[in-house]
Amino acid sequence: FPVAIYAHGGAFVRGNRDDVFCFTPIMERFLELGIAVCSIDYRLFEDGSYFPDNLEDVRDALCFLNQEADDLQIMRGRIVLWGDSAGAALMLTTALAPTEFVGEQKMERLPLISGVIALYPPTNFLLFKFIQTWIAHIKFYGGGREEWRELMTRVSPVTHLRADSPPIMLLHGKKDPIVPFTQALHFVEKGADVGADVRLFSFPNGTHSLASFAQTENPLKIERLLERIEAFSCQVLALPPRETLH
């Protein structure tokens, strides 16, 4: 089976792989399409753990799944990455910089990524005031301010956008109080500058949750959202439309 691999959100300080069940409509749509679903963990910020530990863990998890592909009956090279918030940012950076953050799987190449679906991710940490407060990260990060700024640039998804980056689908609410919608606009502008395939779907009343995208006053209901995700996934994974699968 082709596979959709999920990374959870939680501001890099909380959450685990069971959070995939918060996105049951998306997960069920993948399964209807014949796409397997995996969910991964990564180290959270705590004493002794900070960037890029979490990125190394994400890469290691993808390499592990690639190694075990035969036993898991998943296709190598038919992979969509997806996640929300912090997890979406980690998936974006990993897909865009496949050789940058190497953990224990030093000899393994990252599997080919067909596309990324990112729900309301921070894309440039230096422009992201919620995470930009350096003082708040002192307990996690032991370096100085300038070194921290360099690290934030290095781990930001937008830094690694290239013309040959895998296709990216951004889903972002215009009323997001946690990750401002400007993060999505900034990423789209950089994508246009470098010639990357970045597709933004905005939600007028959307905040920082999947549920907010389907609010009654929002013209884009949950079924239309799932149709967008389905169309993108089928295209990048080279799958036939769902009606031909039955």
GROMACS .gro file of C-alpha atoms in nm, residues 74-211:
model
  138
   74ILE     CA    1   0.390  -0.044   0.229
   75MET     CA    2   0.535   0.089  -0.095
   76ARG     CA    3   0.874   0.252  -0.098
   77GLY     CA    4   0.859   0.581  -0.283
   78ARG     CA    5   0.479   0.615  -0.250
   79ILE     CA    6   0.475   0.821   0.068
   80VAL     CA    7   0.278   1.126   0.177
   81LEU     CA    8   0.384   1.304   0.494
   82TRP     CA    9   0.122   1.489   0.697
   83GLY     CA   10   0.090   1.654   1.032
   84ASP     CA   11  -0.058   1.941   1.224
   85SER     CA   12   0.108   2.247   1.375
   86ALA     CA   13   0.451   2.153   1.516
   87GLY     CA   14   0.435   1.808   1.355
   88ALA     CA   15   0.354   1.962   1.019
   89ALA     CA   16   0.658   2.189   1.050
   90LEU     CA   17   0.881   1.890   1.129
   91MET     CA   18   0.746   1.695   0.833
   92LEU     CA   19   0.799   1.991   0.601
   93THR     CA   20   1.158   2.048   0.709
   94THR     CA   21   1.238   1.675   0.686
   95ALA     CA   22   1.094   1.646   0.337
   96LEU     CA   23   1.264   1.964   0.217
   97ALA     CA   24   1.604   1.890   0.374
   98PRO     CA   25   1.638   1.509   0.352
   99THR     CA   26   2.011   1.500   0.427
  100GLU     CA   27   2.035   1.784   0.678
  101PHE     CA   28   1.922   1.633   1.009
  102VAL     CA   29   2.069   1.285   1.041
  103GLY     CA   30   2.018   1.085   1.360
  104GLU     CA   31   2.096   0.721   1.435
  105GLN     CA   32   2.013   0.605   1.082
  106LYS     CA   33   2.330   0.762   0.946
  107MET     CA   34   2.379   0.520   0.659
  108GLU     CA   35   2.017   0.521   0.546
  109ARG     CA   36   1.879   0.746   0.277
  110LEU     CA   37   1.546   0.911   0.340
  111PRO     CA   38   1.276   0.742   0.130
  112LEU     CA   39   1.136   0.936  -0.163
  113ILE     CA   40   0.859   1.167  -0.045
  114SER     CA   41   0.572   1.209  -0.289
  115GLY     CA   42   0.410   1.505  -0.114
  116VAL     CA   43   0.338   1.681   0.215
  117ILE     CA   44   0.004   1.784   0.366
  118ALA     CA   45   0.062   2.044   0.637
  119LEU     CA   46  -0.214   2.169   0.865
  120TYR     CA   47  -0.146   2.518   1.008
  121PRO     CA   48   0.231   2.481   1.045
  122PRO     CA   49   0.483   2.743   1.154
  123THR     CA   50   0.707   2.783   0.851
  124ASN     CA   51   0.958   3.048   0.958
  125PHE     CA   52   1.043   3.045   1.327
  126LEU     CA   53   1.216   3.384   1.316
  127LEU     CA   54   0.888   3.542   1.206
  128PHE     CA   55   0.683   3.338   1.450
  129LYS     CA   56   0.643   3.542   1.769
  130PHE     CA   57   0.506   3.251   1.972
  131ILE     CA   58   0.834   3.061   1.939
  132GLN     CA   59   1.056   3.363   1.879
  133THR     CA   60   1.071   3.452   2.249
  134TRP     CA   61   1.424   3.339   2.313
  135ILE     CA   62   1.398   3.371   2.692
  136ALA     CA   63   1.120   3.111   2.698
  137HIS     CA   64   1.354   2.861   2.534
  138ILE     CA   65   1.652   2.911   2.762
  139LYS     CA   66   1.557   2.609   2.970
  140PHE     CA   67   1.566   2.394   2.657
  141TYR     CA   68   1.853   2.557   2.469
  142GLY     CA   69   2.193   2.623   2.619
  143GLY     CA   70   2.347   2.847   2.354
  144GLY     CA   71   2.344   3.222   2.299
  145ARG     CA   72   2.090   3.441   2.125
  146GLU     CA   73   2.270   3.464   1.790
  147GLU     CA   74   2.337   3.092   1.780
  148TRP     CA   75   1.970   3.036   1.858
  149ARG     CA   76   1.866   3.259   1.568
  150GLU     CA   77   2.095   3.064   1.335
  151LEU     CA   78   1.943   2.740   1.457
  152MET     CA   79   1.589   2.871   1.405
  153THR     CA   80   1.677   2.960   1.048
  154ARG     CA   81   1.828   2.618   0.988
  155VAL     CA   82   1.525   2.424   1.119
  156SER     CA   83   1.257   2.643   0.955
  157PRO     CA   84   1.079   2.478   0.661
  158VAL     CA   85   1.094   2.793   0.447
  159THR     CA   86   1.475   2.789   0.452
  160HIS     CA   87   1.485   2.469   0.248
  161LEU     CA   88   1.225   2.534  -0.021
  162ARG     CA   89   1.361   2.456  -0.369
  163ALA     CA   90   1.220   2.420  -0.718
  164ASP     CA   91   1.254   2.042  -0.690
  165SER     CA   92   1.085   2.017  -0.350
  166PRO     CA   93   0.798   1.765  -0.331
  167PRO     CA   94   0.447   1.910  -0.380
  168ILE     CA   95   0.309   2.072  -0.067
  169MET     CA   96  -0.050   2.130   0.040
  170LEU     CA   97  -0.100   2.390   0.314
  171LEU     CA   98  -0.426   2.408   0.510
  172HIS     CA   99  -0.450   2.718   0.727
  173GLY     CA  100  -0.722   2.920   0.898
  174LYS     CA  101  -0.723   3.296   0.854
  175LYS     CA  102  -0.818   3.345   1.220
  176ASP     CA  103  -0.552   3.117   1.366
  177PRO     CA  104  -0.451   3.277   1.701
  178ILE     CA  105  -0.151   3.049   1.757
  179VAL     CA  106   0.021   3.021   1.418
  180PRO     CA  107  -0.071   3.337   1.226
  181PHE     CA  108  -0.201   3.300   0.871
  182THR     CA  109   0.092   3.515   0.760
  183GLN     CA  110   0.313   3.210   0.816
  184ALA     CA  111   0.131   3.036   0.530
  185LEU     CA  112   0.145   3.344   0.308
  186HIS     CA  113   0.518   3.382   0.371
  187PHE     CA  114   0.575   3.018   0.273
  188VAL     CA  115   0.366   3.049  -0.043
  189GLU     CA  116   0.556   3.362  -0.148
  190LYS     CA  117   0.890   3.188  -0.100
  191GLY     CA  118   0.759   2.890  -0.296
  192ALA     CA  119   0.664   3.117  -0.584
  193ASP     CA  120   1.006   3.282  -0.575
  194VAL     CA  121   1.193   2.951  -0.609
  195GLY     CA  122   0.943   2.771  -0.832
  196ALA     CA  123   0.823   2.516  -0.574
  197ASP     CA  124   0.480   2.349  -0.594
  198VAL     CA  125   0.302   2.496  -0.291
  199ARG     CA  126  -0.078   2.495  -0.276
  200LEU     CA  127  -0.257   2.693  -0.006
  201PHE     CA  128  -0.617   2.629   0.098
  202SER     CA  129  -0.735   2.892   0.342
  203PHE     CA  130  -1.037   2.886   0.572
  204PRO     CA  131  -1.199   3.225   0.644
  205ASN     CA  132  -1.312   3.139   0.998
  206GLY     CA  133  -1.059   2.868   1.066
  207THR     CA  134  -0.855   2.881   1.385
  208HIS     CA  135  -0.593   2.630   1.505
  209SER     CA  136  -0.793   2.309   1.469
  210LEU     CA  137  -0.940   2.081   1.207
  211ALA     CA  138  -1.287   2.126   1.357
   0.00000   0.00000   0.00000
